[in-house]
Amino acid sequence: MVVGRSPGWIDLLAIHKATGSACLVEVKIEVVDVGELQRQIRWYEREATRLARRFGATRFPVVCALVLLDSQGCARRLRENVGILSPSFPVRAGALEAWLADPAGMPHPQGLGLAMIDPMSRRRNWLRPTVLDGRRRPPRYEHYSDFMRRIARRRPR
């Protein structure tokens, strides 16, 4: 997607045709610059309505969510920036997952969502809470390279 001179690559835009709802998901494997991350997701949030309408969404606003790899590195950056991130991302993993499971029956989340994800998990509830949710369980991966090593071990040779 290009708006003016600003290119952006949306990771996932899902449209629920029955309700006209849309959800934009930005996936990150690490958090390097919190300010840049906030600017990026806010830009997507502003542009998502126009894009979602083009693909058939009729209900607004579009729910935007940031999904981070379930790693110690991401959890550490969230803890370090809790004062900035907590008010910026008020929709937590449980509310986001409930709405995604039933957009017609659940209240439309207001604000940006934040959750963690374990791509190797086979659990039905695929979104994981973050330290902003009060999560105490340690993340599954140390960092991105740990995740990639585990994937490599699972692949048949």
mmCIF file of C-alpha atoms in Angstrom:
data_model
loop_
_atom_site.group_PDB
_atom_site.id
_atom_site.type_symbol
_atom_site.label_atom_id
_atom_site.label_comp_id
_atom_site.label_asym_id
_atom_site.label_seq_id
_atom_site.Cartn_x
_atom_site.Cartn_y
_atom_site.Cartn_z
ATOM 1 C CA MET A 1 0.000 0.000 0.000
ATOM 2 C CA VAL A 2 1.378 3.434 -0.897
ATOM 3 C CA VAL A 3 -0.104 6.702 0.328
ATOM 4 C CA GLY A 4 1.659 9.752 -1.030
ATOM 5 C CA ARG A 5 5.340 8.966 -0.693
ATOM 6 C CA SER A 6 4.852 6.644 2.279
ATOM 7 C CA PRO A 7 4.922 2.940 1.432
ATOM 8 C CA GLY A 8 3.587 0.480 3.951
ATOM 9 C CA TRP A 9 3.224 -3.285 3.894
ATOM 10 C CA ILE A 10 0.299 -4.629 5.845
ATOM 11 C CA ASP A 11 0.957 -8.094 7.218
ATOM 12 C CA LEU A 12 -2.678 -9.159 7.446
ATOM 13 C CA LEU A 13 -6.011 -7.516 6.706
ATOM 14 C CA ALA A 14 -8.964 -9.781 7.479
ATOM 15 C CA ILE A 15 -12.544 -8.919 6.508
ATOM 16 C CA HIS A 16 -15.519 -10.623 8.169
ATOM 17 C CA LYS A 17 -18.127 -10.311 5.418
ATOM 18 C CA ALA A 18 -21.154 -11.190 7.589
ATOM 19 C CA THR A 19 -20.549 -8.287 9.985
ATOM 20 C CA GLY A 20 -18.585 -5.950 7.729
ATOM 21 C CA SER A 21 -15.831 -5.874 10.354
ATOM 22 C CA ALA A 22 -12.144 -5.736 9.551
ATOM 23 C CA CYS A 23 -8.986 -6.448 11.499
ATOM 24 C CA LEU A 24 -5.511 -5.304 10.547
ATOM 25 C CA VAL A 25 -2.644 -7.234 12.124
ATOM 26 C CA GLU A 26 0.986 -6.136 12.223
ATOM 27 C CA VAL A 27 3.376 -8.951 13.194
ATOM 28 C CA LYS A 28 6.791 -8.190 14.694
ATOM 29 C CA ILE A 29 9.528 -10.606 15.702
ATOM 30 C CA GLU A 30 11.315 -7.989 17.803
ATOM 31 C CA VAL A 31 10.789 -4.503 19.182
ATOM 32 C CA VAL A 32 13.725 -2.245 18.395
ATOM 33 C CA ASP A 33 12.278 1.274 18.539
ATOM 34 C CA VAL A 34 9.024 1.700 20.469
ATOM 35 C CA GLY A 35 8.349 5.177 19.047
ATOM 36 C CA GLU A 36 8.795 3.970 15.485
ATOM 37 C CA LEU A 37 6.520 1.019 16.191
ATOM 38 C CA GLN A 38 3.810 3.328 17.551
ATOM 39 C CA ARG A 39 4.083 5.649 14.523
ATOM 40 C CA GLN A 40 3.885 2.678 12.149
ATOM 41 C CA ILE A 41 0.783 1.149 13.740
ATOM 42 C CA ARG A 42 -0.937 4.560 13.955
ATOM 43 C CA TRP A 43 -0.254 5.114 10.244
ATOM 44 C CA TYR A 44 -1.788 1.721 9.480
ATOM 45 C CA GLU A 45 -4.731 2.559 11.711
ATOM 46 C CA ARG A 46 -5.401 5.782 9.753
ATOM 47 C CA GLU A 47 -5.115 4.081 6.367
ATOM 48 C CA ALA A 48 -6.874 0.823 7.276
ATOM 49 C CA THR A 49 -10.399 2.206 6.967
ATOM 50 C CA ARG A 50 -9.907 3.266 3.353
ATOM 51 C CA LEU A 51 -8.231 0.004 2.444
ATOM 52 C CA ALA A 52 -10.755 -2.186 4.286
ATOM 53 C CA ARG A 53 -13.646 -0.375 2.594
ATOM 54 C CA ARG A 54 -12.038 -1.167 -0.763
ATOM 55 C CA PHE A 55 -12.116 -4.865 0.151
ATOM 56 C CA GLY A 56 -15.698 -4.905 1.399
ATOM 57 C CA ALA A 57 -15.643 -3.915 5.067
ATOM 58 C CA THR A 58 -18.527 -1.659 6.056
ATOM 59 C CA ARG A 59 -18.207 -1.384 9.838
ATOM 60 C CA PHE A 60 -15.722 1.047 11.285
ATOM 61 C CA PRO A 61 -13.325 1.618 12.894
ATOM 62 C CA VAL A 62 -11.084 -1.204 11.760
ATOM 63 C CA VAL A 63 -9.588 -3.128 14.675
ATOM 64 C CA CYS A 64 -5.784 -2.835 14.512
ATOM 65 C CA ALA A 65 -3.527 -5.159 16.464
ATOM 66 C CA LEU A 66 0.170 -5.572 17.027
ATOM 67 C CA VAL A 67 1.209 -9.200 17.488
ATOM 68 C CA LEU A 68 4.696 -9.932 18.819
ATOM 69 C CA LEU A 69 6.711 -13.149 18.832
ATOM 70 C CA ASP A 70 6.395 -14.814 22.243
ATOM 71 C CA SER A 71 10.032 -14.118 23.113
ATOM 72 C CA GLN A 72 11.933 -12.895 26.132
ATOM 73 C CA GLY A 73 13.308 -10.018 24.049
ATOM 74 C CA CYS A 74 9.830 -8.736 23.149
ATOM 75 C CA ALA A 75 8.590 -9.199 26.721
ATOM 76 C CA ARG A 76 11.586 -7.266 28.055
ATOM 77 C CA ARG A 77 10.939 -4.327 25.682
ATOM 78 C CA LEU A 78 7.271 -4.288 26.740
ATOM 79 C CA ARG A 79 8.267 -4.212 30.424
ATOM 80 C CA GLU A 80 10.778 -1.420 29.784
ATOM 81 C CA ASN A 81 8.112 0.665 28.027
ATOM 82 C CA VAL A 82 4.965 -0.263 29.964
ATOM 83 C CA GLY A 83 4.155 3.385 30.744
ATOM 84 C CA ILE A 84 4.106 4.278 27.050
ATOM 85 C CA LEU A 85 2.637 1.085 25.605
ATOM 86 C CA SER A 86 -0.105 0.272 28.085
ATOM 87 C CA PRO A 87 -2.254 3.338 27.283
ATOM 88 C CA SER A 88 -1.363 3.165 23.570
ATOM 89 C CA PHE A 89 -2.575 -0.446 23.233
ATOM 90 C CA PRO A 90 -5.639 -0.746 25.491
ATOM 91 C CA VAL A 91 -7.114 -3.883 23.852
ATOM 92 C CA ARG A 92 -5.576 -6.946 25.436
ATOM 93 C CA ALA A 93 -5.074 -10.458 24.066
ATOM 94 C CA GLY A 94 -8.200 -11.985 25.641
ATOM 95 C CA ALA A 95 -10.574 -9.302 24.340
ATOM 96 C CA LEU A 96 -8.978 -9.374 20.908
ATOM 97 C CA GLU A 97 -9.163 -13.151 20.673
ATOM 98 C CA ALA A 98 -12.805 -13.209 21.832
ATOM 99 C CA TRP A 99 -13.773 -10.643 19.203
ATOM 100 C CA LEU A 100 -11.885 -12.480 16.447
ATOM 101 C CA ALA A 101 -13.669 -15.714 17.376
ATOM 102 C CA ASP A 102 -17.108 -14.061 17.283
ATOM 103 C CA PRO A 103 -17.160 -10.556 15.721
ATOM 104 C CA ALA A 104 -20.967 -10.584 15.601
ATOM 105 C CA GLY A 105 -21.471 -11.525 19.240
ATOM 106 C CA MET A 106 -18.668 -9.653 20.982
ATOM 107 C CA PRO A 107 -18.296 -5.897 21.452
ATOM 108 C CA HIS A 108 -16.148 -4.183 18.841
ATOM 109 C CA PRO A 109 -12.754 -3.490 20.503
ATOM 110 C CA GLN A 110 -11.977 0.206 20.858
ATOM 111 C CA GLY A 111 -8.312 1.108 20.383
ATOM 112 C CA LEU A 112 -5.224 -0.771 19.355
ATOM 113 C CA GLY A 113 -4.713 -4.391 20.357
ATOM 114 C CA LEU A 114 -1.528 -6.013 21.614
ATOM 115 C CA ALA A 115 -0.778 -9.696 22.040
ATOM 116 C CA MET A 116 1.980 -12.243 21.667
ATOM 117 C CA ILE A 117 1.971 -15.309 19.463
ATOM 118 C CA ASP A 118 3.755 -18.637 19.307
ATOM 119 C CA PRO A 119 3.703 -19.668 15.622
ATOM 120 C CA MET A 120 4.605 -23.262 16.536
ATOM 121 C CA SER A 121 1.708 -23.684 18.938
ATOM 122 C CA ARG A 122 -1.235 -25.855 17.985
ATOM 123 C CA ARG A 123 -3.458 -24.415 20.684
ATOM 124 C CA ARG A 124 -6.897 -23.242 19.691
ATOM 125 C CA ASN A 125 -6.341 -19.954 21.552
ATOM 126 C CA TRP A 126 -3.411 -18.733 19.533
ATOM 127 C CA LEU A 127 -3.018 -15.232 21.001
ATOM 128 C CA ARG A 128 -1.004 -15.034 24.205
ATOM 129 C CA PRO A 129 -1.219 -12.347 26.870
ATOM 130 C CA THR A 130 1.697 -9.957 27.318
ATOM 131 C CA VAL A 131 3.367 -8.602 30.430
ATOM 132 C CA LEU A 132 1.005 -5.605 30.045
ATOM 133 C CA ASP A 133 -1.828 -8.047 30.794
ATOM 134 C CA GLY A 134 -0.069 -9.167 33.969
ATOM 135 C CA ARG A 135 1.330 -12.320 32.382
ATOM 136 C CA ARG A 136 3.768 -14.118 34.674
ATOM 137 C CA ARG A 137 4.558 -17.167 32.593
ATOM 138 C CA PRO A 138 7.894 -16.778 30.764
ATOM 139 C CA PRO A 139 7.842 -16.512 26.971
ATOM 140 C CA ARG A 140 8.517 -19.674 25.015
ATOM 141 C CA TYR A 141 11.494 -18.360 23.045
ATOM 142 C CA GLU A 142 14.611 -16.534 24.096
ATOM 143 C CA HIS A 143 14.693 -14.501 20.871
ATOM 144 C CA TYR A 144 14.047 -14.839 17.128
ATOM 145 C CA SER A 145 17.073 -17.040 16.417
ATOM 146 C CA ASP A 146 15.940 -19.446 19.159
ATOM 147 C CA PHE A 147 12.543 -19.659 17.437
ATOM 148 C CA MET A 148 14.196 -20.326 14.050
ATOM 149 C CA ARG A 149 16.432 -23.065 15.524
ATOM 150 C CA ARG A 150 13.354 -24.823 16.894
ATOM 151 C CA ILE A 151 11.595 -24.642 13.534
ATOM 152 C CA ALA A 152 14.661 -26.077 11.811
ATOM 153 C CA ARG A 153 14.677 -29.035 14.227
ATOM 154 C CA ARG A 154 11.026 -29.850 13.390
ATOM 155 C CA ARG A 155 11.461 -29.890 9.615
ATOM 156 C CA PRO A 156 12.093 -33.290 8.031
ATOM 157 C CA ARG A 157 15.404 -33.542 6.185
#
